[in-house]
Amino acid sequence: MAQIFKPSANSITQVGLLSVAIGVPTLWLGIAGLSRSPANTKVQVPKNQPVPFSHQHHTWELGIDCRYCHTSVEKSSYAGLPATETCMSCHSQIWTNSPLLEPIRQSYETGMPIQWNLVNKVPDFVHFNHSIHVDRGINCNTCHGAVNQMHITYKGNSFQMAWCLQCHRAPERYLYKDDSASGKGLTPRQQVFNVYWKLQEFGPANLNDQEKDLVRGDYNGAQPWEQDKIAAGKKLVSEYGVKVQQLADCSVCHY
Amino acid sequence: MSRFNSTEIAMALQAKTNHRRIQALGLVAVAISLAGCHTDMWRQPKTQPLDASEFYVDGQVSRPLVPGTIARDHLREDEPYFTGAANAKWVDTIPHTVDKEFLKRGQERFNIYCTPCHGRLGDGKGMIATRGYQLRRPVASYHNDRLRNMPVGYFYDVITNGYGAMYSYASRVEPEDRWAIVAYIRALQLSQHANPSDADGKALASAELTPSPTSALRDERVVTR
C-alpha cells in the first residue's frame, strides 16, 4: 500500500495551520472593521440631494437657528423637515432665478413635496426621540457631527447600537454646562442652541472645551482621565433628572 | 476486460453519492443561515412621519385634515386669541398673562423665527435683509409711530397670515408662541424708544434679558468675514 502522506504533507500542514491562525482573525477583524467603516456606516459620506442645500451657509454664514426649519425638534420625536413654504419664505425673494432652486419652486407650485434623501436613519425597531435628548441638554452636534460645517449634509456618527450605548451607559461623560455669562440661567434645552449663537457672535475662541469640540465635530465626551468633567457631568445627571438606572435597558429604545 | 472489479465500481459510486449528499447538506446550511439575514424588521411595512407614499397623489403619507373637520383639542372658538381680532377690530390687549417667563419665551421664539429678516432689535436689519432681500419696500422696522400705535392683534395677524413679502408663520409658530412674540415686540419697541429717564439706574442694572448685540457690531462682522 502506498504511503498516505508524502513528505510535502508536513509543509502543507504547517502552512495550513498558519493560514487558519492568521486568516480567521484577519477575516473576522476585516468584517468587523468593514461594518464600522464609512463604507457601511456612511459616516462623513455626503449624500446627493435634489437641491444642494448647505447647512454651513444657512446656519454658520447666515446664523439661522436650527429650529427655523426643524420646528418640531423640541416637542416631537421627529426633528421635522421644513415644508417647501419654509424655503420659499426667503427664496421667493432671494435667488429667485437660480436654476439650483428650480425643484423648490416647482414643489411650491405643484404641491408635490421634494423628496430629500434620508441621511440619518435608525432601524424601525429603534425608537429615537429628539425632544427628550434636546430637553436634557444633548447638543445637536453630539450626534449629528459638525452640521455647522457641512456643505452637503452627511452623517456625523454611525448610529450603531454600541455608539448609542457609550452615552446611555455613562451620560455623565457627555453632559456639560455652559458656565459663561451668556449661558447663565439657561435651561439645558436653551443651552443646546445657545452654542450656535455664541459661535456666531463671539467666534470659536470664546467657547469652552466641550463646545469647541462640538462645533468642530469631534466631540467624544469626557475621557476617563478627565475626572473633573465627569464629576461635573454626574452633578448634571442628577440635576436634570436623567434616570441612569434604566437608561441602558433594552426597552428604553426597543419597544 | 475491465481494470476494476464490481466492488470497486460500487464503492466509487457510493463515494460519489455521499459527496452529493454532503454538498446538498452544505447548501441547505447556507440557505438556512442566509434566511436569518432578513431586513423586514429594519424596514417594517409601516409609515412614519414624512415618509413617501405611492398611494396618495401628493406622494406623502402625512395627510392634511379632511376639509370641515377639526382635530382633537384644535377647536378654536376663542376668536380674539386665535385670530387677534374681535368684532372686526384688532384686539389691543394680549389675551395671555404677560410675565417675565412669557417675555423670555417670546424673546427666544423671536430670535428663532423673526431675526433672520427683522434683526435681533426688530430694526429690519436682519441677516437676510442685509444679504439680499431685494424689495421695493424694505423689511419693516418696528420702531416707527405707525407700528408703535398698532394694536397687538395686528402683529398676531401678520405672524399668522403673513404680510407683503412675509409668508405665514402659522405652521411654524403656535398661537401661544405668537402672542409671546407679540409681547416681546412690544418690549423691543419700548427698549428702542426709551429715554434714560424712563428707567432708574437700579432697574437697568437688574435687567436680566440677554443683551442684544447692536446692529453696528453685526454689520461689521459681515464685512470682515
Coordinates of C-alpha atoms in Angstrom, one line a residue:
Chain A
M1 CA 0.0 0.0 0.0
A2 CA 1.2 3.4 -0.9
Q3 CA 2.1 5.9 1.8
I4 CA -0.8 8.2 2.7
F5 CA 1.3 11.2 3.5
K6 CA 4.0 12.4 1.2
P7 CA 6.9 14.4 2.7
S8 CA 5.3 17.6 1.4
A9 CA 2.4 16.9 3.8
N10 CA 4.4 18.5 6.6
S11 CA 4.8 21.8 4.9
I12 CA 1.2 21.7 3.8
T13 CA 0.0 21.2 7.3
Q14 CA 2.2 23.9 8.7
V15 CA 1.1 26.4 6.1
G16 CA -2.4 25.3 6.5
L17 CA -2.5 25.8 10.3
L18 CA -0.6 29.1 10.0
S19 CA -3.1 30.4 7.4
V20 CA -6.0 29.4 9.6
A21 CA -4.4 31.0 12.6
I22 CA -3.9 34.2 10.6
G23 CA -6.7 34.0 8.2
V24 CA -9.6 33.5 10.6
P25 CA -8.8 36.5 12.9
T26 CA -8.0 38.6 9.8
L27 CA -11.3 37.8 8.2
W28 CA -13.1 38.4 11.5
L29 CA -11.3 41.7 12.1
G30 CA -11.8 42.6 8.4
I31 CA -15.6 42.1 8.6
A32 CA -15.7 43.9 12.0
G33 CA -13.7 46.8 10.5
L34 CA -15.7 47.0 7.4
S35 CA -19.0 47.1 9.2
R36 CA -17.7 50.0 11.2
S37 CA -16.1 51.8 8.3
P38 CA -17.8 54.6 6.3
A39 CA -18.3 52.1 3.5
N40 CA -21.0 50.6 5.6
T41 CA -22.0 53.3 8.1
K42 CA -21.8 56.2 5.5
V43 CA -20.3 58.4 8.2
Q44 CA -18.9 61.6 6.6
V45 CA -20.1 60.5 3.2
P46 CA -22.0 63.4 1.7
K47 CA -25.3 62.4 0.2
N48 CA -26.6 63.8 -3.0
Q49 CA -29.9 65.7 -2.7
P50 CA -32.3 67.1 -5.3
V51 CA -31.3 70.6 -4.1
P52 CA -27.7 71.1 -2.9
F53 CA -28.7 72.6 0.5
S54 CA -25.8 73.8 2.6
H55 CA -26.1 73.8 6.3
Q56 CA -22.8 75.6 6.5
H57 CA -24.2 78.5 4.6
H58 CA -27.5 78.7 6.3
T59 CA -26.5 78.1 9.9
W60 CA -23.0 79.4 10.2
E61 CA -22.8 82.1 7.5
L62 CA -26.3 83.4 7.9
G63 CA -26.9 82.4 11.5
I64 CA -30.3 80.9 11.1
D65 CA -31.4 78.9 14.1
C66 CA -31.8 75.1 13.7
R67 CA -35.4 75.4 14.8
Y68 CA -36.3 77.8 12.0
C69 CA -36.6 74.8 9.7
H70 CA -36.6 71.8 12.2
T71 CA -39.6 73.2 14.0
S72 CA -40.6 70.1 15.9
V73 CA -37.2 69.1 17.4
E74 CA -38.2 70.4 20.9
K75 CA -41.6 68.8 21.1
S76 CA -41.6 65.7 19.0
S77 CA -39.7 62.5 18.3
Y78 CA -39.1 63.9 14.8
A79 CA -37.0 67.0 14.3
G80 CA -39.1 67.7 11.2
L81 CA -38.0 68.6 7.7
P82 CA -39.1 72.1 6.5
A83 CA -42.0 72.4 4.2
T84 CA -41.3 74.0 0.8
E85 CA -43.1 77.0 2.2
T86 CA -40.2 77.4 4.7
C87 CA -37.7 77.5 1.9
M88 CA -39.8 80.0 0.0
S89 CA -40.1 82.3 3.0
C90 CA -36.7 83.7 1.8
H91 CA -36.3 82.2 -1.6
S92 CA -39.4 83.8 -3.0
Q93 CA -37.2 86.9 -2.8
I94 CA -33.6 85.7 -2.9
W95 CA -32.0 83.7 -5.7
T96 CA -35.4 83.7 -7.4
N97 CA -34.0 82.7 -10.8
S98 CA -31.3 80.3 -9.6
P99 CA -31.5 77.0 -11.5
L100 CA -30.4 75.1 -8.4
L101 CA -33.6 76.2 -6.7
E102 CA -35.9 75.1 -9.6
P103 CA -37.1 72.0 -7.7
I104 CA -38.2 74.2 -4.8
R105 CA -40.2 76.5 -7.0
Q106 CA -41.8 73.5 -8.8
S107 CA -42.7 71.9 -5.5
Y108 CA -44.3 75.1 -4.3
E109 CA -46.3 75.5 -7.4
T110 CA -47.4 71.9 -7.7
G111 CA -47.8 71.0 -4.0
M112 CA -45.6 67.9 -4.6
P113 CA -43.1 67.6 -1.8
I114 CA -39.4 67.5 -2.5
Q115 CA -38.0 64.0 -2.0
W116 CA -34.9 64.5 0.1
N117 CA -32.6 61.6 0.5
L118 CA -32.5 60.4 4.1
V119 CA -29.1 60.9 5.7
N120 CA -29.8 59.8 9.3
K121 CA -31.9 56.8 10.0
V122 CA -32.2 54.1 12.6
P123 CA -33.8 50.7 12.0
D124 CA -37.6 50.6 12.5
F125 CA -37.2 48.6 15.7
V126 CA -35.4 51.5 17.4
H127 CA -37.5 54.4 18.8
F128 CA -35.5 57.5 18.9
N129 CA -37.0 60.7 20.3
H130 CA -35.4 64.1 19.5
S131 CA -37.3 66.1 22.1
I132 CA -36.1 64.3 25.2
H133 CA -32.4 64.5 24.1
V134 CA -32.7 68.2 23.4
D135 CA -34.5 68.7 26.7
R136 CA -31.7 67.0 28.6
G137 CA -29.1 69.3 27.0
I138 CA -27.7 66.9 24.4
N139 CA -26.4 69.2 21.7
C140 CA -27.4 68.6 18.0
N141 CA -23.7 68.2 17.1
T142 CA -23.2 65.5 19.7
C143 CA -24.9 63.0 17.4
H144 CA -25.0 64.8 14.1
G145 CA -21.4 66.0 13.9
A146 CA -20.4 69.4 12.8
V147 CA -23.5 70.3 10.9
N148 CA -22.4 73.9 11.0
Q149 CA -19.5 73.0 8.7
M150 CA -21.4 70.7 6.3
H151 CA -21.8 71.9 2.7
I152 CA -23.7 68.8 1.6
T153 CA -25.1 67.1 4.6
Y154 CA -23.5 63.9 5.8
K155 CA -24.0 61.5 8.7
G156 CA -21.9 62.6 11.7
N157 CA -21.9 59.3 13.6
S158 CA -22.6 55.6 12.9
F159 CA -25.8 55.4 14.9
Q160 CA -24.8 51.8 15.6
M161 CA -26.0 50.4 19.0
A162 CA -22.6 50.4 20.5
W163 CA -22.3 54.1 19.7
C164 CA -25.6 54.9 21.4
L165 CA -24.6 52.9 24.5
Q166 CA -21.5 54.9 25.1
C167 CA -23.7 57.7 26.3
H168 CA -26.6 55.7 27.6
R169 CA -24.3 53.8 29.9
A170 CA -22.4 56.9 31.0
P171 CA -24.4 60.1 30.3
E172 CA -22.1 62.0 32.8
R173 CA -19.4 61.9 30.1
Y174 CA -21.5 63.8 27.6
L175 CA -23.4 66.4 29.7
Y176 CA -21.7 69.7 30.4
K177 CA -22.8 73.1 31.4
D178 CA -22.2 76.4 29.7
D179 CA -20.6 78.4 32.5
S180 CA -20.1 81.6 30.6
A181 CA -22.1 84.8 31.1
S182 CA -24.4 84.1 28.1
G183 CA -25.2 80.6 29.5
K184 CA -26.3 81.9 32.8
G185 CA -29.8 80.9 33.8
L186 CA -30.4 78.9 30.6
T187 CA -32.3 75.6 30.8
P188 CA -30.5 72.6 29.3
R189 CA -32.7 72.9 26.2
Q190 CA -31.8 76.6 25.7
Q191 CA -28.2 75.8 26.3
V192 CA -28.2 73.4 23.3
F193 CA -29.0 76.1 20.8
N194 CA -27.0 78.8 22.6
V195 CA -23.8 77.3 21.4
Y196 CA -24.5 78.2 17.8
W197 CA -25.4 81.8 18.8
K198 CA -22.2 82.1 20.8
L199 CA -20.2 80.7 17.8
Q200 CA -21.8 83.4 15.6
E201 CA -21.4 86.3 18.0
F202 CA -18.1 85.6 19.7
G203 CA -16.3 83.2 17.5
P204 CA -14.9 79.7 18.3
A205 CA -12.2 81.1 20.6
N206 CA -14.7 82.0 23.2
L207 CA -16.3 78.6 23.5
N208 CA -15.5 76.2 26.3
D209 CA -13.6 72.9 25.7
Q210 CA -16.7 70.8 25.0
E211 CA -18.3 73.4 22.8
K212 CA -15.2 73.8 20.8
D213 CA -15.1 70.0 20.2
L214 CA -18.8 70.1 19.3
V215 CA -18.6 72.8 16.6
R216 CA -15.5 71.0 15.2
G217 CA -17.4 67.8 15.0
D218 CA -15.1 65.7 17.2
Y219 CA -17.0 65.5 20.5
N220 CA -16.3 62.3 22.2
G221 CA -17.3 63.2 25.7
A222 CA -15.1 63.3 28.8
Q223 CA -12.4 60.7 28.8
P224 CA -11.5 58.6 31.9
W225 CA -8.6 60.9 32.9
E226 CA -10.8 64.0 32.8
Q227 CA -12.3 63.3 36.2
D228 CA -13.3 66.9 36.9
K229 CA -15.5 66.9 33.8
I230 CA -17.0 63.5 34.7
A231 CA -17.8 64.8 38.2
A232 CA -19.4 67.9 36.8
G233 CA -21.4 65.7 34.4
K234 CA -22.6 63.5 37.3
K235 CA -23.9 66.6 39.0
L236 CA -25.9 67.5 35.9
V237 CA -27.2 63.9 35.5
S238 CA -28.9 64.3 38.9
E239 CA -29.9 67.9 38.3
Y240 CA -31.6 67.1 35.0
G241 CA -33.3 64.1 36.4
V242 CA -31.7 61.6 34.0
K243 CA -32.8 58.1 35.0
V244 CA -29.4 56.4 34.8
Q245 CA -30.7 53.1 36.2
Q246 CA -32.9 52.4 33.2
L247 CA -31.1 54.4 30.5
A248 CA -29.4 51.2 29.1
D249 CA -32.4 49.0 29.4
C250 CA -33.5 47.3 26.2
S251 CA -37.0 48.7 26.5
V252 CA -35.7 52.3 26.5
C253 CA -35.3 52.2 22.7
H254 CA -36.8 48.9 21.6
Y255 CA -40.5 48.8 22.4
Chain B
M1 CA -11.8 -6.7 -19.8
S2 CA -12.4 -4.0 -17.1
R3 CA -9.5 -3.0 -14.8
F4 CA -12.0 -2.5 -12.0
N5 CA -14.0 -5.2 -10.3
S6 CA -17.7 -4.7 -9.5
T7 CA -16.9 -4.0 -5.8
E8 CA -14.6 -1.1 -6.6
I9 CA -17.2 0.4 -9.0
A10 CA -19.9 0.1 -6.3
M11 CA -17.6 1.9 -3.8
A12 CA -16.8 4.6 -6.3
L13 CA -20.5 5.2 -7.0
Q14 CA -21.2 5.2 -3.2
A15 CA -18.5 7.8 -2.7
K16 CA -20.0 10.0 -5.4
T17 CA -23.5 9.8 -3.8
N18 CA -22.0 10.7 -0.4
H19 CA -20.3 13.6 -1.9
R20 CA -23.5 14.8 -3.4
R21 CA -25.3 14.4 -0.1
I22 CA -22.6 16.5 1.7
Q23 CA -23.0 19.2 -1.0
A24 CA -26.7 19.2 -0.6
L25 CA -26.4 19.4 3.2
G26 CA -24.0 22.3 2.8
L27 CA -26.3 24.2 0.5
V28 CA -29.2 23.7 3.0
A29 CA -27.0 25.0 5.8
V30 CA -26.1 28.1 3.7
A31 CA -29.7 28.6 2.8
I32 CA -30.8 28.5 6.4
S33 CA -28.1 30.9 7.6
L34 CA -28.9 33.3 4.8
A35 CA -32.6 33.1 5.7
G36 CA -31.5 34.7 9.0
C37 CA -30.3 37.8 7.1
H38 CA -33.7 39.4 6.5
T39 CA -34.4 43.0 6.8
D40 CA -38.1 43.1 7.4
M41 CA -37.6 44.3 11.0
W42 CA -35.3 47.0 9.8
R43 CA -37.8 48.4 7.4
Q44 CA -41.2 47.4 8.6
P45 CA -44.3 47.8 6.4
K46 CA -45.5 50.9 8.3
T47 CA -45.3 54.6 7.6
Q48 CA -43.6 57.2 9.6
P49 CA -43.8 61.0 9.5
L50 CA -42.5 62.5 6.3
D51 CA -42.3 59.1 4.5
A52 CA -43.1 59.0 0.8
S53 CA -46.2 57.3 -0.3
E54 CA -47.0 55.6 -3.6
F55 CA -50.7 55.6 -2.7
Y56 CA -51.6 59.2 -2.3
V57 CA -51.5 61.6 -5.2
D58 CA -49.2 64.1 -3.5
G59 CA -46.7 61.5 -2.6
Q60 CA -46.9 62.0 1.1
V61 CA -48.0 59.6 3.9
S62 CA -48.9 62.5 6.2
R63 CA -52.4 63.6 5.3
P64 CA -53.9 67.1 5.6
L65 CA -57.0 67.5 7.6
V66 CA -60.2 66.5 5.8
P67 CA -62.0 69.7 5.0
G68 CA -64.6 70.6 7.5
T69 CA -63.1 68.6 10.3
I70 CA -61.3 69.7 13.5
A71 CA -58.5 67.8 15.2
R72 CA -59.0 67.0 18.8
D73 CA -58.1 70.0 21.0
H74 CA -57.9 72.2 18.0
L75 CA -61.3 73.8 18.2
R76 CA -60.5 77.5 18.0
E77 CA -63.6 79.1 19.5
D78 CA -61.7 81.9 21.2
E79 CA -61.7 84.3 18.3
P80 CA -59.5 87.1 19.8
Y81 CA -56.9 84.5 20.9
F82 CA -56.7 82.7 17.6
T83 CA -57.2 85.5 15.1
G84 CA -56.0 88.6 17.0
A85 CA -59.3 90.3 16.2
A86 CA -62.7 90.7 17.7
N87 CA -65.7 92.3 16.1
A88 CA -63.6 93.1 13.0
K89 CA -61.1 95.1 15.2
W90 CA -57.6 94.2 16.3
V91 CA -57.5 93.4 19.9
D92 CA -55.3 95.8 21.9
T93 CA -54.5 93.6 24.9
I94 CA -52.6 90.4 24.8
P95 CA -55.0 87.6 25.8
H96 CA -52.4 85.9 28.0
T97 CA -50.7 86.7 31.2
V98 CA -47.6 88.6 30.3
D99 CA -44.8 87.9 32.8
K100 CA -41.1 87.5 32.7
E101 CA -41.4 83.8 31.6
F102 CA -43.7 84.7 28.8
L103 CA -41.4 87.5 27.6
K104 CA -38.4 85.3 27.7
R105 CA -40.3 82.7 25.7
G106 CA -41.2 85.4 23.2
Q107 CA -37.6 86.6 23.0
E108 CA -36.5 83.0 22.3
R109 CA -39.1 82.4 19.6
F110 CA -38.5 85.9 18.1
N111 CA -34.8 85.1 17.9
I112 CA -35.5 81.9 16.0
Y113 CA -38.2 82.9 13.6
C114 CA -38.1 86.6 13.2
T115 CA -34.4 87.7 13.4
P116 CA -33.3 86.4 10.0
C117 CA -35.2 89.3 8.5
H118 CA -36.2 91.7 11.3
G119 CA -32.9 91.5 13.2
R120 CA -32.5 91.0 16.9
L121 CA -33.6 94.6 17.6
G122 CA -36.6 94.5 15.3
D123 CA -35.0 97.2 13.2
G124 CA -35.4 95.3 9.9
K125 CA -31.7 94.8 9.6
G126 CA -31.6 91.0 9.9
M127 CA -29.0 88.9 8.0
I128 CA -31.4 88.1 5.2
A129 CA -32.5 91.7 4.8
T130 CA -28.9 92.8 4.6
R131 CA -27.8 89.9 2.4
G132 CA -30.1 90.1 -0.5
Y133 CA -33.8 90.8 0.1
Q134 CA -34.4 93.0 -3.0
L135 CA -37.7 94.6 -2.1
R136 CA -39.4 97.7 -3.3
R137 CA -40.2 98.1 0.3
P138 CA -37.5 97.1 2.8
V139 CA -38.1 94.7 5.7
A140 CA -40.2 96.5 8.3
S141 CA -38.7 98.1 11.4
Y142 CA -41.0 98.1 14.4
H143 CA -39.7 101.4 15.5
N144 CA -41.9 103.9 14.0
D145 CA -45.1 105.6 15.1
R146 CA -47.3 103.6 12.8
L147 CA -46.3 100.3 14.4
R148 CA -45.9 101.6 17.9
N149 CA -49.5 102.6 17.9
M150 CA -50.7 99.5 16.1
P151 CA -52.9 97.2 18.4
V152 CA -51.2 93.9 19.4
G153 CA -53.8 92.0 17.4
Y154 CA -52.3 93.3 14.2
F155 CA -48.9 91.8 14.9
Y156 CA -50.5 88.5 15.8
D157 CA -52.4 88.6 12.4
V158 CA -49.2 89.3 10.5
I159 CA -47.4 86.3 12.1
T160 CA -50.5 84.1 11.4
N161 CA -51.3 85.2 7.8
G162 CA -48.2 86.9 6.6
Y163 CA -47.9 90.4 5.2
G164 CA -46.5 91.7 1.9
A165 CA -43.5 89.5 1.1
M166 CA -43.6 87.9 4.5
Y167 CA -45.0 84.4 4.5
S168 CA -47.4 83.0 7.1
Y169 CA -45.7 81.5 10.1
A170 CA -48.8 79.7 11.3
S171 CA -47.4 76.3 10.6
R172 CA -44.1 77.1 12.4
V173 CA -45.2 79.1 15.4
E174 CA -48.1 78.1 17.6
P175 CA -50.7 80.6 18.8
E176 CA -49.3 80.9 22.3
D177 CA -45.8 81.5 21.0
R178 CA -47.2 84.1 18.5
W179 CA -48.6 86.1 21.5
A180 CA -45.3 85.7 23.3
I181 CA -43.5 87.1 20.2
V182 CA -46.0 90.0 20.1
A183 CA -45.3 90.7 23.8
Y184 CA -41.6 90.7 23.0
I185 CA -42.1 93.0 20.0
R186 CA -43.7 95.5 22.4
A187 CA -40.8 95.1 24.7
L188 CA -38.4 95.8 21.8
Q189 CA -40.4 98.9 20.8
L190 CA -40.2 100.2 24.4
S191 CA -36.5 99.5 24.7
Q192 CA -35.6 101.2 21.3
H193 CA -37.8 104.2 22.1
A194 CA -36.8 104.8 25.7
N195 CA -35.2 107.8 27.4
P196 CA -32.7 107.3 30.2
S197 CA -35.3 109.0 32.4
D198 CA -37.8 106.1 31.8
A199 CA -35.8 103.8 34.0
D200 CA -33.9 104.4 37.2
G201 CA -30.4 103.0 37.4
K202 CA -31.5 100.2 39.6
A203 CA -33.9 98.8 37.1
L204 CA -31.3 98.9 34.4
A205 CA -28.7 97.1 36.5
S206 CA -31.1 94.2 37.3
A207 CA -32.4 93.7 33.8
E208 CA -31.8 90.1 33.0
L209 CA -32.8 89.7 29.4
T210 CA -29.9 88.7 27.3
P211 CA -28.4 91.9 25.9
S212 CA -29.0 92.2 22.1
P213 CA -25.9 92.8 20.1
T214 CA -26.1 96.1 18.3
S215 CA -26.7 96.2 14.5
A216 CA -23.4 98.0 14.0
L217 CA -21.5 95.2 15.6
R218 CA -23.2 92.6 13.5
D219 CA -22.8 94.5 10.2
E220 CA -19.1 94.9 10.9
R221 CA -18.8 91.1 11.3
V222 CA -20.4 90.5 7.9
V223 CA -17.9 92.8 6.3
T224 CA -14.8 91.3 7.9
R225 CA -15.7 87.7 7.2

